[in-house]
Amino acid sequence: MERFVESLGRERRLAERHAVRTPLRLRVRRSNLSEQKVESLNVSRRGVYFNTDLQLSEGAMLDVLFEMPERITGVPDAHWICLGHVVRVEPREAGSEMRGVGVEFDFYVVSHAPTPRWELGPGLRGPLAPAR
């Protein structure tokens, strides 16, 4: 039992990470920043890790939209529209503005629509009325 408890202290992840590079679209909640495009470094069913030059801090709320690969979930590729929060910010190389950011998903909606739309997501800001 002691080894189990010790392992929990070292590794807190509840889902396997996959070294998957996939395009991400980000929106920072309570911010006037426009949508940002970055690429994931790894993905799990519970979160994502990526590099960015955005000035994010732990606790910041983000909307994330990306295509989740079948090899992670076991179901056909689908767009995930997520609400999450920053759980980790890591400085990168000296002199670089880029930093590593870990986001844990709080809620997500899976969409099989050919073109994903923010308004399909979990209480995301933006127009909620159907496009005309």
Short mmCIF file of C-alpha atoms in Angstrom, two decimals:
data_model
loop_
_atom_site.label_atom_id
_atom_site.label_comp_id
_atom_site.label_asym_id
_atom_site.label_seq_id
_atom_site.Cartn_x
_atom_site.Cartn_y
_atom_site.Cartn_z
CA MET A 1 0.00 0.00 0.00
CA GLU A 2 2.86 2.39 0.77
CA ARG A 3 4.26 2.07 -2.77
CA PHE A 4 0.82 2.87 -4.19
CA VAL A 5 0.56 6.01 -2.06
CA GLU A 6 4.13 7.02 -2.99
CA SER A 7 3.32 6.62 -6.69
CA LEU A 8 0.31 8.88 -6.30
CA GLY A 9 2.59 11.58 -4.94
CA ARG A 10 4.80 11.42 -8.03
CA GLU A 11 2.26 10.92 -10.81
CA ARG A 12 -1.10 12.64 -10.48
CA ARG A 13 -2.40 12.14 -14.01
CA LEU A 14 -5.62 10.18 -14.30
CA ALA A 15 -5.48 9.69 -18.07
CA GLU A 16 -2.71 8.48 -20.36
CA ARG A 17 -0.96 11.22 -22.31
CA HIS A 18 -0.37 10.75 -26.04
CA ALA A 19 2.38 12.58 -27.93
CA VAL A 20 -0.01 13.95 -30.55
CA ARG A 21 0.55 17.15 -32.46
CA THR A 22 -2.76 18.55 -33.56
CA PRO A 23 -3.94 22.11 -34.29
CA LEU A 24 -5.73 23.81 -31.39
CA ARG A 25 -7.92 26.88 -31.47
CA LEU A 26 -7.89 28.79 -28.15
CA ARG A 27 -9.94 31.58 -26.67
CA VAL A 28 -9.07 33.06 -23.30
CA ARG A 29 -12.19 33.72 -21.25
CA ARG A 30 -12.68 37.20 -19.78
CA SER A 31 -10.23 38.57 -22.32
CA ASN A 32 -10.40 40.69 -25.44
CA LEU A 33 -7.73 38.57 -27.14
CA SER A 34 -8.74 37.15 -30.49
CA GLU A 35 -8.75 33.42 -31.14
CA GLN A 36 -5.24 31.96 -31.01
CA LYS A 37 -3.95 29.01 -33.02
CA VAL A 38 -1.34 26.72 -31.49
CA GLU A 39 -0.32 23.07 -31.78
CA SER A 40 -0.59 20.47 -29.04
CA LEU A 41 2.49 18.62 -27.83
CA ASN A 42 0.44 15.97 -26.05
CA VAL A 43 -3.22 15.19 -25.53
CA SER A 44 -5.27 13.04 -23.18
CA ARG A 45 -8.97 12.60 -22.58
CA ARG A 46 -8.63 14.97 -19.61
CA GLY A 47 -6.40 17.73 -20.98
CA VAL A 48 -3.86 19.10 -23.40
CA TYR A 49 -0.32 20.53 -23.30
CA PHE A 50 1.00 23.10 -25.79
CA ASN A 51 3.54 25.90 -26.27
CA THR A 52 2.41 29.49 -26.58
CA ASP A 53 3.64 33.04 -26.17
CA LEU A 54 0.37 34.05 -24.46
CA GLN A 55 0.77 35.42 -20.93
CA LEU A 56 -1.33 32.76 -19.18
CA SER A 57 -1.32 31.97 -15.48
CA GLU A 58 -2.56 29.01 -13.47
CA GLY A 59 -6.33 29.12 -13.12
CA ALA A 60 -6.95 31.01 -16.38
CA MET A 61 -10.09 29.74 -18.11
CA LEU A 62 -9.80 28.76 -21.79
CA ASP A 63 -12.04 27.51 -24.54
CA VAL A 64 -10.22 24.92 -26.67
CA LEU A 65 -11.41 23.48 -29.97
CA PHE A 66 -9.58 20.61 -31.70
CA GLU A 67 -10.00 17.27 -33.43
CA MET A 68 -9.54 14.39 -30.99
CA PRO A 69 -7.90 11.40 -32.71
CA GLU A 70 -9.58 7.99 -32.61
CA ARG A 71 -6.46 6.35 -31.18
CA ILE A 72 -6.96 8.27 -27.93
CA THR A 73 -10.68 7.76 -27.35
CA GLY A 74 -11.39 4.57 -29.30
CA VAL A 75 -14.21 6.25 -31.24
CA PRO A 76 -14.04 7.91 -34.68
CA ASP A 77 -12.23 11.27 -34.89
CA ALA A 78 -14.44 14.07 -33.57
CA HIS A 79 -14.17 17.75 -32.76
CA TRP A 80 -13.94 18.48 -29.05
CA ILE A 81 -15.12 21.88 -27.90
CA CYS A 82 -13.77 22.23 -24.38
CA LEU A 83 -13.92 24.51 -21.40
CA GLY A 84 -10.79 24.11 -19.30
CA HIS A 85 -8.40 25.81 -16.93
CA VAL A 86 -4.64 26.22 -16.89
CA VAL A 87 -3.05 23.88 -14.33
CA ARG A 88 0.60 24.38 -15.25
CA VAL A 89 2.77 27.03 -16.92
CA GLU A 90 6.40 26.12 -17.58
CA PRO A 91 9.07 28.50 -18.83
CA ARG A 92 10.82 27.38 -21.99
CA GLU A 93 14.29 28.10 -23.31
CA ALA A 94 16.14 31.15 -22.04
CA GLY A 95 15.41 34.18 -24.18
CA SER A 96 12.26 32.64 -25.68
CA GLU A 97 8.77 34.04 -25.16
CA MET A 98 7.27 30.57 -25.56
CA ARG A 99 6.13 28.66 -22.49
CA GLY A 100 4.55 25.26 -21.98
CA VAL A 101 0.93 25.32 -20.82
CA GLY A 102 -1.06 22.42 -19.40
CA VAL A 103 -4.85 22.69 -19.52
CA GLU A 104 -7.25 20.39 -17.70
CA PHE A 105 -10.68 20.00 -19.30
CA ASP A 106 -13.59 20.84 -17.00
CA PHE A 107 -16.28 20.14 -19.58
CA TYR A 108 -16.43 19.32 -23.26
CA VAL A 109 -18.88 18.70 -26.07
CA VAL A 110 -18.12 16.23 -28.85
CA SER A 111 -19.22 17.28 -32.32
CA HIS A 112 -19.24 15.25 -35.50
CA ALA A 113 -20.25 18.27 -37.59
CA PRO A 114 -18.04 18.72 -40.67
CA THR A 115 -17.16 22.25 -39.54
CA PRO A 116 -16.89 22.76 -35.77
CA ARG A 117 -18.43 25.92 -34.34
CA TRP A 118 -17.68 27.55 -31.00
CA GLU A 119 -21.34 28.05 -30.27
CA LEU A 120 -21.83 24.27 -30.06
CA GLY A 121 -19.63 24.25 -26.97
CA PRO A 122 -20.16 24.41 -23.23
CA GLY A 123 -21.38 27.93 -22.52
CA LEU A 124 -18.81 29.48 -24.79
CA ARG A 125 -18.86 33.19 -25.40
CA GLY A 126 -19.90 34.39 -28.78
CA PRO A 127 -23.13 34.29 -30.76
CA LEU A 128 -25.47 31.56 -29.59
CA ALA A 129 -28.13 32.34 -32.16
CA PRO A 130 -28.06 30.21 -35.32
CA ALA A 131 -26.06 31.73 -38.17
CA ARG A 132 -28.23 33.13 -40.94
#
